[in-house]
Amino acid sequence: MYKNALFFLLVTCSLLAVQGCNKFLDISPPTSNVNPTTVKDFQEMLNGDSLSKCHFFLLDVMSDDLQYSDAQTTTSSNYYLRGYLWGDPIWNPSDDDVMYNSTYSRILQMNIITDRINAAPADAYNTPENKSLVLSQALINRAFYYLQLVNAYGSAYDPGTSLTDPGVPLVLSASGNSLPPRASVARVYDQVIADLKAAVNNPYLKSKGSDVIHPGKSSGYALLARAYLYQGDYVAALNYADSTLALESTVLNYNSSSYKNLTQLPDLVGNPEILLGRITVDLEFYAFNKATVLPSTTLTSTLTTSDLRYSKRFVAPSRFQPAVYTAASGNSMVLDNSIGVPEVMLIKAECLARMGSFAQAAALITTLRQNRLTTSAFAAEKRTYTADNTLGYVLDERRRELYYHGGLRLFDLKRLNKEAAFKKDITRTKYNSTIVLATLPAGSGRYLVPFSPTVIAANPNITQNPR
């Protein structure tokens, strides 16, 4: 992926980055040792809250869940605006792709652990339980990040072409100095699934980690369900969704006083839905636009104002202002990218609907909506689920639940574009206008994030995505 010098730079930066672990997690502060060797060192690497801080908002900007105001589309050109318009190029020659670089730096941390843990010296902390837990958590973290990368930069999984579709460089060791080309989409998925299966096949791994930043067995099962859903293997996805829900199935009622609008990572603590906490804290979009994002008209009409996922997360429109996503501190957006129970319920519901069990799928959707709508709106809701409409209801619910969720809507658009019943073109228009600014046809190569010139300069073996 990178030259050897850059690898050492990333090791140093990554390990220093995890030194700022938040006290609220009640864990030991990460080691400042840039040459970790002991099991305790490796555990402290996993204790850094930087592992839960992502940079995936560009993927949400490329989806159909938001729109720009006229002022935002006429601001000075930047990679968010060019991504919003699916431009060619998105990246200027000197732009830093923070999503790519930060994700690989986290993968590098996990590779340090998997490379060295078997050679850890014997000491009081080096027990079979501690050693296996550290390894399982490193594998789950690595799998999460590779699943994000392959869906951001690669095509949606297609059984007929995935063996040759280019994915992302697959780096599984921290010691190499090679410049690997892009592994196939299938190869990356194989590694993700292998890592997750090895991780959950650990008798010491509990359902949840010691806190929201540490993965447990339930998040490993949930990621397996997600990966198999994206592959179109609905039997396997259903099995792993069931395995997840057998361990964790609590859904937070948004009518409850315990609901918190997400403003920082600690807000996830105490939320029973969260299997593995992940957030994106985005400052750049606000810096470019001096405002947060607006929901698209299609997202707003899908949610409706009686849905608490809308009314609690957006500042409501007024006579003079449109609805906008709530800023955390006046100049940033905090977005939930966590792995949680609701997504797993929706994976199970989609699999059931596709397999003809529409009544069971409907029951899951009903449970989720009971916890997401106002009490009066849910009581007034009259739905009849049939074999013909249940899958559509499930997919609409995925959109309501998983918008601005680290690219999951974009990934859904890519995979659903392979089905005639669900494929769609996306059009950008001027705000409250029919004047077209850009169109993204179903199946277009512009669904894929291009590699920045700085990434390709570091590794010329990476082939660029066509625009």
Short mmCIF file of C-alpha atoms in Angstrom, two decimals:
data_model
loop_
_atom_site.label_atom_id
_atom_site.label_comp_id
_atom_site.label_asym_id
_atom_site.label_seq_id
_atom_site.Cartn_x
_atom_site.Cartn_y
_atom_site.Cartn_z
CA MET A 1 0.00 0.00 0.00
CA TYR A 2 2.65 2.47 1.03
CA LYS A 3 6.37 2.68 0.94
CA ASN A 4 8.29 1.43 3.93
CA ALA A 5 9.03 4.88 5.33
CA LEU A 6 5.37 5.77 5.28
CA PHE A 7 4.54 2.58 7.13
CA PHE A 8 6.87 3.55 9.96
CA LEU A 9 5.41 7.04 9.99
CA LEU A 10 1.91 5.63 10.28
CA VAL A 11 2.96 3.29 13.07
CA THR A 12 4.29 6.19 15.07
CA CYS A 13 1.34 8.48 14.36
CA SER A 14 -1.21 5.76 15.03
CA LEU A 15 0.24 4.76 18.35
CA LEU A 16 0.60 8.36 19.46
CA ALA A 17 -2.98 9.04 18.40
CA VAL A 18 -4.36 6.45 20.77
CA GLN A 19 -2.71 8.05 23.79
CA GLY A 20 -5.68 10.38 24.33
CA CYS A 21 -8.06 7.72 25.60
CA ASN A 22 -11.15 9.11 27.29
CA LYS A 23 -11.46 8.59 31.04
CA PHE A 24 -15.15 7.72 30.78
CA LEU A 25 -14.27 4.27 29.45
CA ASP A 26 -12.59 3.32 32.74
CA ILE A 27 -9.70 1.55 31.05
CA SER A 28 -5.95 1.85 31.25
CA PRO A 29 -4.49 4.66 29.14
CA PRO A 30 -2.78 3.46 25.97
CA THR A 31 0.93 2.90 26.05
CA SER A 32 3.26 5.50 24.58
CA ASN A 33 5.56 2.67 23.53
CA VAL A 34 5.91 2.74 19.74
CA ASN A 35 7.41 -0.74 19.80
CA PRO A 36 4.73 -2.78 21.62
CA THR A 37 5.69 -6.34 22.49
CA THR A 38 3.62 -7.55 25.44
CA VAL A 39 -0.03 -8.62 25.56
CA LYS A 40 -0.63 -5.67 27.87
CA ASP A 41 0.87 -3.33 25.25
CA PHE A 42 -1.46 -4.75 22.63
CA GLN A 43 -4.48 -4.41 24.92
CA GLU A 44 -3.59 -0.78 25.51
CA MET A 45 -3.49 -0.22 21.75
CA LEU A 46 -7.10 -1.43 21.62
CA ASN A 47 -8.04 0.92 24.46
CA GLY A 48 -7.63 4.04 22.33
CA ASP A 49 -10.93 5.70 21.47
CA SER A 50 -9.43 6.73 18.10
CA LEU A 51 -10.35 3.25 16.87
CA SER A 52 -14.01 4.25 17.18
CA LYS A 53 -13.61 7.59 15.40
CA CYS A 54 -14.18 7.20 11.69
CA HIS A 55 -14.01 9.47 8.64
CA PHE A 56 -16.74 8.12 6.36
CA PHE A 57 -18.99 11.15 5.85
CA LEU A 58 -17.96 11.57 2.20
CA LEU A 59 -19.85 8.33 1.52
CA ASP A 60 -23.01 9.82 2.99
CA VAL A 61 -22.53 12.99 0.94
CA MET A 62 -22.46 10.84 -2.22
CA SER A 63 -25.79 9.17 -1.34
CA ASP A 64 -29.35 10.35 -1.95
CA ASP A 65 -30.03 11.17 1.72
CA LEU A 66 -28.94 14.80 1.69
CA GLN A 67 -29.04 17.89 -0.44
CA TYR A 68 -27.12 21.13 -0.68
CA SER A 69 -28.59 24.59 -0.41
CA ASP A 70 -27.97 26.95 -3.31
CA ALA A 71 -25.36 28.73 -1.21
CA GLN A 72 -23.55 25.43 -0.57
CA THR A 73 -23.44 24.54 -4.27
CA THR A 74 -21.91 27.92 -5.14
CA THR A 75 -19.25 27.92 -2.42
CA SER A 76 -15.61 27.52 -3.37
CA SER A 77 -14.94 24.10 -4.85
CA ASN A 78 -13.96 21.37 -2.38
CA TYR A 79 -13.94 17.58 -2.36
CA TYR A 80 -17.26 17.38 -0.51
CA LEU A 81 -19.00 19.49 -3.15
CA ARG A 82 -17.33 17.56 -5.95
CA GLY A 83 -18.32 14.29 -4.24
CA TYR A 84 -21.89 15.53 -3.87
CA LEU A 85 -21.99 16.18 -7.63
CA TRP A 86 -20.07 12.92 -8.37
CA GLY A 87 -17.50 15.02 -10.14
CA ASP A 88 -14.46 14.15 -12.19
CA PRO A 89 -12.22 14.66 -10.40
CA ILE A 90 -13.30 14.62 -6.76
CA TRP A 91 -9.74 15.10 -5.53
CA ASN A 92 -7.38 17.94 -6.34
CA PRO A 93 -3.72 16.88 -6.75
CA SER A 94 -2.78 17.78 -3.17
CA ASP A 95 -5.99 16.68 -1.41
CA ASP A 96 -5.56 14.27 1.47
CA ASP A 97 -8.09 11.42 1.46
CA VAL A 98 -8.56 11.24 5.22
CA MET A 99 -11.00 8.34 4.90
CA TYR A 100 -8.45 6.16 3.13
CA ASN A 101 -5.40 7.14 5.16
CA SER A 102 -7.03 7.04 8.60
CA THR A 103 -8.67 3.70 7.91
CA TYR A 104 -5.42 2.08 6.82
CA SER A 105 -3.65 3.55 9.84
CA ARG A 106 -6.16 1.75 12.06
CA ILE A 107 -5.72 -1.46 10.09
CA LEU A 108 -1.98 -1.07 10.59
CA GLN A 109 -2.47 -0.97 14.36
CA MET A 110 -4.42 -4.22 14.17
CA ASN A 111 -1.75 -5.79 11.96
CA ILE A 112 0.90 -4.96 14.57
CA ILE A 113 -1.15 -6.94 17.07
CA THR A 114 -1.78 -9.94 14.81
CA ASP A 115 1.88 -10.00 13.74
CA ARG A 116 3.38 -9.92 17.21
CA ILE A 117 0.97 -11.34 19.74
CA ASN A 118 2.11 -14.94 19.40
CA ALA A 119 5.66 -13.84 20.25
CA ALA A 120 4.61 -11.88 23.33
CA PRO A 121 6.84 -12.66 26.32
CA ALA A 122 5.48 -14.66 29.20
CA ASP A 123 4.25 -12.51 32.06
CA ALA A 124 1.32 -12.30 34.47
CA TYR A 125 -0.94 -10.64 31.88
CA ASN A 126 -0.11 -13.11 29.10
CA THR A 127 -2.86 -15.62 29.86
CA PRO A 128 -4.75 -17.65 27.25
CA GLU A 129 -7.86 -15.58 27.93
CA ASN A 130 -6.22 -12.16 27.63
CA LYS A 131 -4.20 -13.17 24.59
CA SER A 132 -7.18 -14.59 22.71
CA LEU A 133 -9.41 -11.63 23.58
CA VAL A 134 -6.88 -9.14 22.25
CA LEU A 135 -6.50 -11.12 19.04
CA SER A 136 -10.27 -11.49 18.54
CA GLN A 137 -10.85 -7.77 19.07
CA ALA A 138 -8.07 -6.87 16.63
CA LEU A 139 -9.57 -9.16 13.98
CA ILE A 140 -13.08 -7.70 14.40
CA ASN A 141 -11.72 -4.16 14.14
CA ARG A 142 -9.72 -5.03 11.03
CA ALA A 143 -12.72 -6.73 9.42
CA PHE A 144 -14.95 -3.71 10.09
CA TYR A 145 -12.53 -1.36 8.38
CA TYR A 146 -11.88 -3.58 5.38
CA LEU A 147 -15.62 -4.08 4.83
CA GLN A 148 -15.99 -0.30 4.77
CA LEU A 149 -13.07 0.17 2.37
CA VAL A 150 -14.09 -2.48 -0.15
CA ASN A 151 -17.59 -1.04 -0.37
CA ALA A 152 -16.31 2.53 -0.66
CA TYR A 153 -13.70 1.99 -3.37
CA GLY A 154 -14.93 -1.26 -4.94
CA SER A 155 -18.04 -2.38 -6.77
CA ALA A 156 -20.95 -3.98 -4.97
CA TYR A 157 -20.34 -7.70 -4.52
CA ASP A 158 -21.45 -9.66 -7.59
CA PRO A 159 -20.97 -13.44 -7.61
CA GLY A 160 -20.35 -13.34 -11.34
CA THR A 161 -17.61 -10.69 -11.33
CA SER A 162 -16.27 -10.31 -7.78
CA LEU A 163 -13.24 -12.50 -8.48
CA THR A 164 -11.99 -9.90 -10.95
CA ASP A 165 -13.62 -6.68 -9.71
CA PRO A 166 -10.86 -4.58 -8.10
CA GLY A 167 -11.34 -3.91 -4.40
CA VAL A 168 -8.64 -2.34 -2.23
CA PRO A 169 -5.05 -3.23 -1.31
CA LEU A 170 -5.16 -6.02 1.24
CA VAL A 171 -2.42 -5.46 3.79
CA LEU A 172 -2.32 -8.11 6.51
CA SER A 173 1.09 -7.48 8.04
CA ALA A 174 2.79 -4.40 9.47
CA SER A 175 6.25 -5.57 8.44
CA GLY A 176 5.97 -5.51 4.67
CA ASN A 177 7.42 -2.84 2.40
CA SER A 178 5.68 -3.89 -0.80
CA LEU A 179 3.28 -1.80 -2.85
CA PRO A 180 0.34 -4.20 -3.27
CA PRO A 181 -2.17 -3.75 -6.06
CA ARG A 182 -5.88 -3.83 -5.38
CA ALA A 183 -7.08 -7.23 -4.24
CA SER A 184 -10.32 -8.42 -5.80
CA VAL A 185 -13.62 -7.67 -4.12
CA ALA A 186 -14.03 -11.40 -3.49
CA ARG A 187 -10.58 -11.68 -1.88
CA VAL A 188 -11.30 -8.81 0.50
CA TYR A 189 -14.65 -10.32 1.48
CA ASP A 190 -13.00 -13.69 2.04
CA GLN A 191 -10.53 -12.06 4.43
CA VAL A 192 -13.25 -10.12 6.27
CA ILE A 193 -15.30 -13.28 6.79
CA ALA A 194 -12.25 -15.35 7.79
CA ASP A 195 -11.20 -12.73 10.36
CA LEU A 196 -14.68 -12.53 11.83
CA LYS A 197 -15.17 -16.29 12.03
CA ALA A 198 -11.80 -16.70 13.73
CA ALA A 199 -12.70 -13.94 16.18
CA VAL A 200 -16.12 -15.24 17.22
CA ASN A 201 -14.79 -18.80 17.53
CA ASN A 202 -13.31 -17.83 20.87
CA PRO A 203 -14.86 -19.20 24.07
CA TYR A 204 -13.46 -16.28 26.05
CA LEU A 205 -15.09 -13.61 23.87
CA LYS A 206 -18.19 -12.30 25.62
CA SER A 207 -21.32 -10.98 23.96
CA LYS A 208 -20.18 -7.38 24.39
CA GLY A 209 -16.81 -5.86 25.09
CA SER A 210 -15.99 -4.15 28.36
CA ASP A 211 -17.35 -0.89 26.89
CA VAL A 212 -18.66 0.50 23.62
CA ILE A 213 -15.25 0.77 21.92
CA HIS A 214 -14.30 -2.88 22.45
CA PRO A 215 -15.94 -5.46 20.18
CA GLY A 216 -17.58 -8.58 21.50
CA LYS A 217 -19.08 -11.68 19.93
CA SER A 218 -22.36 -9.94 19.09
CA SER A 219 -20.63 -7.31 16.94
CA GLY A 220 -18.60 -10.03 15.21
CA TYR A 221 -21.81 -11.90 14.37
CA ALA A 222 -23.45 -8.65 13.24
CA LEU A 223 -20.60 -7.86 10.85
CA LEU A 224 -20.82 -11.39 9.45
CA ALA A 225 -24.53 -10.81 8.87
CA ARG A 226 -23.74 -7.50 7.11
CA ALA A 227 -21.04 -9.06 4.92
CA TYR A 228 -23.23 -11.98 3.87
CA LEU A 229 -26.16 -9.65 3.17
CA TYR A 230 -23.93 -7.62 0.84
CA GLN A 231 -22.89 -10.85 -0.85
CA GLY A 232 -26.52 -11.81 -1.38
CA ASP A 233 -26.15 -14.94 0.75
CA TYR A 234 -29.42 -14.49 2.62
CA VAL A 235 -29.30 -17.86 4.37
CA ALA A 236 -25.92 -17.15 5.97
CA ALA A 237 -26.88 -13.55 6.72
CA LEU A 238 -30.06 -14.73 8.45
CA ASN A 239 -28.15 -17.29 10.50
CA TYR A 240 -25.66 -14.71 11.78
CA ALA A 241 -28.39 -12.15 12.41
CA ASP A 242 -30.14 -14.77 14.53
CA SER A 243 -26.90 -15.49 16.36
CA THR A 244 -26.53 -11.79 17.12
CA LEU A 245 -30.10 -11.34 18.32
CA ALA A 246 -29.85 -14.44 20.51
CA LEU A 247 -27.19 -12.53 22.44
CA GLU A 248 -28.40 -8.92 22.18
CA SER A 249 -31.85 -7.79 21.07
CA THR A 250 -32.76 -4.69 23.10
CA VAL A 251 -34.00 -1.67 21.16
CA LEU A 252 -34.02 1.82 22.67
CA ASN A 253 -37.42 3.52 22.65
CA TYR A 254 -36.91 7.01 21.22
CA ASN A 255 -39.89 8.21 23.28
CA SER A 256 -37.86 7.44 26.39
CA SER A 257 -36.07 10.08 28.43
CA SER A 258 -32.89 8.00 28.11
CA TYR A 259 -32.57 8.89 24.42
CA LYS A 260 -29.56 11.13 23.74
CA ASN A 261 -28.83 13.03 20.56
CA LEU A 262 -25.30 12.05 19.65
CA THR A 263 -22.76 14.79 20.37
CA GLN A 264 -19.71 12.75 21.37
CA LEU A 265 -18.58 9.15 21.77
CA PRO A 266 -19.59 8.91 25.48
CA ASP A 267 -23.22 9.47 24.45
CA LEU A 268 -23.23 5.87 23.20
CA VAL A 269 -22.49 4.58 26.69
CA GLY A 270 -25.61 3.07 28.23
CA ASN A 271 -27.43 2.71 24.90
CA PRO A 272 -28.43 -0.98 24.91
CA GLU A 273 -28.62 -1.11 21.11
CA ILE A 274 -24.93 -0.45 20.58
CA LEU A 275 -22.87 -3.54 19.87
CA LEU A 276 -19.75 -1.65 18.83
CA GLY A 277 -19.50 2.12 19.01
CA ARG A 278 -18.34 4.00 15.93
CA ILE A 279 -18.77 7.71 15.19
CA THR A 280 -17.71 10.17 12.54
CA VAL A 281 -16.98 13.66 13.84
CA ASP A 282 -17.00 15.88 10.79
CA LEU A 283 -15.55 19.37 10.95
CA GLU A 284 -14.56 19.87 7.33
CA PHE A 285 -18.05 20.02 5.86
CA TYR A 286 -19.01 22.75 8.29
CA ALA A 287 -15.75 24.58 7.68
CA PHE A 288 -16.41 24.58 3.94
CA ASN A 289 -20.10 25.50 4.16
CA LYS A 290 -20.62 27.29 7.49
CA ALA A 291 -23.69 25.08 7.93
CA THR A 292 -24.66 21.46 8.44
CA VAL A 293 -26.45 19.30 5.87
CA LEU A 294 -30.04 19.36 4.71
CA PRO A 295 -32.03 16.14 4.38
CA SER A 296 -33.01 15.32 0.83
CA THR A 297 -36.68 15.62 -0.07
CA THR A 298 -36.86 11.87 -0.61
CA LEU A 299 -35.39 11.15 2.83
CA THR A 300 -37.75 13.64 4.46
CA SER A 301 -40.79 12.15 2.74
CA THR A 302 -39.67 8.64 3.66
CA LEU A 303 -39.16 9.55 7.32
CA THR A 304 -42.09 11.99 7.82
CA THR A 305 -42.23 14.41 10.74
CA SER A 306 -43.89 11.88 13.08
CA ASP A 307 -40.75 9.77 13.00
CA LEU A 308 -38.49 10.56 15.94
CA ARG A 309 -35.46 9.71 13.81
CA TYR A 310 -36.29 12.93 11.97
CA SER A 311 -37.61 15.24 14.68
CA LYS A 312 -34.84 14.46 17.17
CA ARG A 313 -31.92 14.67 14.74
CA PHE A 314 -32.90 17.65 12.60
CA VAL A 315 -33.67 21.22 13.48
CA ALA A 316 -37.19 21.52 12.13
CA PRO A 317 -37.87 23.73 9.12
CA SER A 318 -39.38 27.14 9.65
CA ARG A 319 -40.93 29.73 7.39
CA PHE A 320 -37.49 31.08 6.57
CA GLN A 321 -35.14 28.10 7.05
CA PRO A 322 -35.10 24.50 5.83
CA ALA A 323 -34.54 21.56 8.16
CA VAL A 324 -30.87 20.98 8.95
CA TYR A 325 -28.98 18.23 10.73
CA THR A 326 -28.30 19.18 14.34
CA ALA A 327 -24.73 20.35 14.89
CA ALA A 328 -23.04 18.95 17.97
CA SER A 329 -21.19 22.07 19.06
CA GLY A 330 -22.06 24.74 16.53
CA ASN A 331 -19.29 23.76 14.13
CA SER A 332 -19.30 19.98 13.80
CA MET A 333 -21.55 17.08 12.95
CA VAL A 334 -21.37 13.87 14.95
CA LEU A 335 -22.72 10.91 13.03
CA ASP A 336 -23.46 7.44 14.34
CA ASN A 337 -21.60 4.71 12.43
CA SER A 338 -22.09 2.09 15.16
CA ILE A 339 -22.96 -1.55 14.71
CA GLY A 340 -26.27 -1.98 16.50
CA VAL A 341 -29.29 -4.17 17.13
CA PRO A 342 -31.64 -2.26 14.77
CA GLU A 343 -29.41 -2.91 11.74
CA VAL A 344 -29.30 -6.60 12.61
CA MET A 345 -33.09 -6.69 12.91
CA LEU A 346 -33.30 -5.11 9.46
CA ILE A 347 -30.83 -7.61 8.01
CA LYS A 348 -32.95 -10.43 9.40
CA ALA A 349 -36.14 -8.81 8.11
CA GLU A 350 -34.69 -8.40 4.61
CA CYS A 351 -33.54 -12.00 4.50
CA LEU A 352 -36.94 -13.24 5.70
CA ALA A 353 -38.78 -11.07 3.17
CA ARG A 354 -36.60 -12.32 0.33
CA MET A 355 -37.16 -15.91 1.44
CA GLY A 356 -40.96 -15.51 1.56
CA SER A 357 -41.46 -15.24 5.33
CA PHE A 358 -43.12 -11.85 5.10
CA ALA A 359 -45.13 -12.14 8.33
CA GLN A 360 -41.97 -12.68 10.37
CA ALA A 361 -40.26 -9.81 8.57
CA ALA A 362 -43.26 -7.59 9.27
CA ALA A 363 -43.09 -8.40 12.98
CA LEU A 364 -39.51 -7.14 13.15
CA ILE A 365 -40.37 -3.92 11.32
CA THR A 366 -43.36 -3.36 13.60
CA THR A 367 -41.19 -3.74 16.69
CA LEU A 368 -38.63 -1.29 15.38
CA ARG A 369 -41.24 1.29 14.37
CA GLN A 370 -42.93 1.06 17.75
CA ASN A 371 -39.66 2.28 19.23
CA ARG A 372 -39.04 4.98 16.64
CA LEU A 373 -42.39 6.71 16.09
CA THR A 374 -44.27 8.91 18.49
CA THR A 375 -46.75 6.88 20.51
CA SER A 376 -49.72 8.49 18.81
CA ALA A 377 -48.28 8.03 15.32
CA PHE A 378 -47.58 4.35 15.91
CA ALA A 379 -51.08 3.80 17.34
CA ALA A 380 -52.60 5.41 14.25
CA GLU A 381 -50.49 3.46 11.78
CA LYS A 382 -52.46 1.03 9.66
CA ARG A 383 -50.33 -1.26 7.55
CA THR A 384 -51.02 -4.52 5.82
CA TYR A 385 -47.92 -6.51 5.00
CA THR A 386 -48.13 -8.82 2.01
CA ALA A 387 -45.77 -10.94 -0.03
CA ASP A 388 -45.67 -8.13 -2.60
CA ASN A 389 -44.90 -5.14 -0.38
CA THR A 390 -42.96 -6.39 2.63
CA LEU A 391 -39.49 -6.23 1.07
CA GLY A 392 -40.16 -2.64 0.00
CA TYR A 393 -41.21 -1.76 3.53
CA VAL A 394 -38.01 -3.35 4.88
CA LEU A 395 -35.77 -1.44 2.50
CA ASP A 396 -37.55 1.82 3.32
CA GLU A 397 -36.99 1.12 7.01
CA ARG A 398 -33.28 0.53 6.38
CA ARG A 399 -33.15 3.99 4.87
CA ARG A 400 -34.94 5.55 7.84
CA GLU A 401 -32.71 3.82 10.36
CA LEU A 402 -29.33 3.95 8.64
CA TYR A 403 -29.08 7.36 6.99
CA TYR A 404 -25.77 9.23 7.55
CA HIS A 405 -24.43 5.96 8.93
CA GLY A 406 -20.96 5.80 7.43
CA GLY A 407 -21.98 5.00 3.88
CA LEU A 408 -24.52 2.23 4.49
CA ARG A 409 -27.12 3.98 2.32
CA LEU A 410 -24.60 4.33 -0.52
CA PHE A 411 -23.69 0.66 -0.18
CA ASP A 412 -27.39 -0.24 -0.34
CA LEU A 413 -27.87 1.83 -3.48
CA LYS A 414 -24.96 0.05 -5.14
CA ARG A 415 -26.20 -3.44 -4.35
CA LEU A 416 -29.86 -2.70 -5.07
CA ASN A 417 -28.98 -1.21 -8.46
CA LYS A 418 -28.32 -4.79 -9.54
CA GLU A 419 -32.03 -5.53 -9.13
CA ALA A 420 -34.44 -4.18 -11.74
CA ALA A 421 -37.18 -3.59 -9.16
CA PHE A 422 -35.00 -1.31 -7.02
CA LYS A 423 -32.46 0.33 -9.32
CA LYS A 424 -32.66 4.10 -9.52
CA ASP A 425 -30.91 7.10 -10.98
CA ILE A 426 -30.11 9.94 -8.59
CA THR A 427 -30.43 13.57 -9.64
CA ARG A 428 -29.04 16.66 -7.96
CA THR A 429 -31.06 19.80 -8.49
CA LYS A 430 -30.88 23.34 -7.28
CA TYR A 431 -32.66 23.74 -3.94
CA ASN A 432 -36.47 23.82 -4.34
CA SER A 433 -36.00 23.71 -8.10
CA THR A 434 -36.10 21.33 -11.03
CA ILE A 435 -32.87 22.70 -12.51
CA VAL A 436 -30.56 19.67 -12.75
CA LEU A 437 -26.98 20.01 -11.51
CA ALA A 438 -25.86 16.38 -11.92
CA THR A 439 -27.24 12.88 -12.49
CA LEU A 440 -25.86 9.55 -11.30
CA PRO A 441 -27.22 6.66 -13.38
CA ALA A 442 -27.80 3.30 -11.71
CA GLY A 443 -24.66 1.19 -11.93
CA SER A 444 -22.39 4.10 -12.80
CA GLY A 445 -18.70 3.87 -11.94
CA ARG A 446 -19.12 7.18 -10.15
CA TYR A 447 -20.70 5.32 -7.24
CA LEU A 448 -17.13 4.29 -6.40
CA VAL A 449 -14.86 6.67 -4.54
CA PRO A 450 -11.82 7.44 -6.73
CA PHE A 451 -8.34 7.20 -5.25
CA SER A 452 -6.70 10.54 -4.60
CA PRO A 453 -3.55 11.45 -6.56
CA THR A 454 -1.57 11.39 -3.30
CA VAL A 455 -2.63 7.78 -2.64
CA ILE A 456 -1.67 6.66 -6.14
CA ALA A 457 1.62 8.57 -5.94
CA ALA A 458 2.45 6.59 -2.79
CA ASN A 459 1.51 3.31 -4.48
CA PRO A 460 1.51 3.41 -8.32
CA ASN A 461 0.28 -0.20 -8.37
CA ILE A 462 -3.22 0.98 -7.41
CA THR A 463 -5.41 1.20 -10.50
CA GLN A 464 -7.78 4.18 -10.56
CA ASN A 465 -11.54 3.78 -10.57
CA PRO A 466 -13.04 4.94 -13.88
CA ARG A 467 -15.34 7.96 -13.72
#
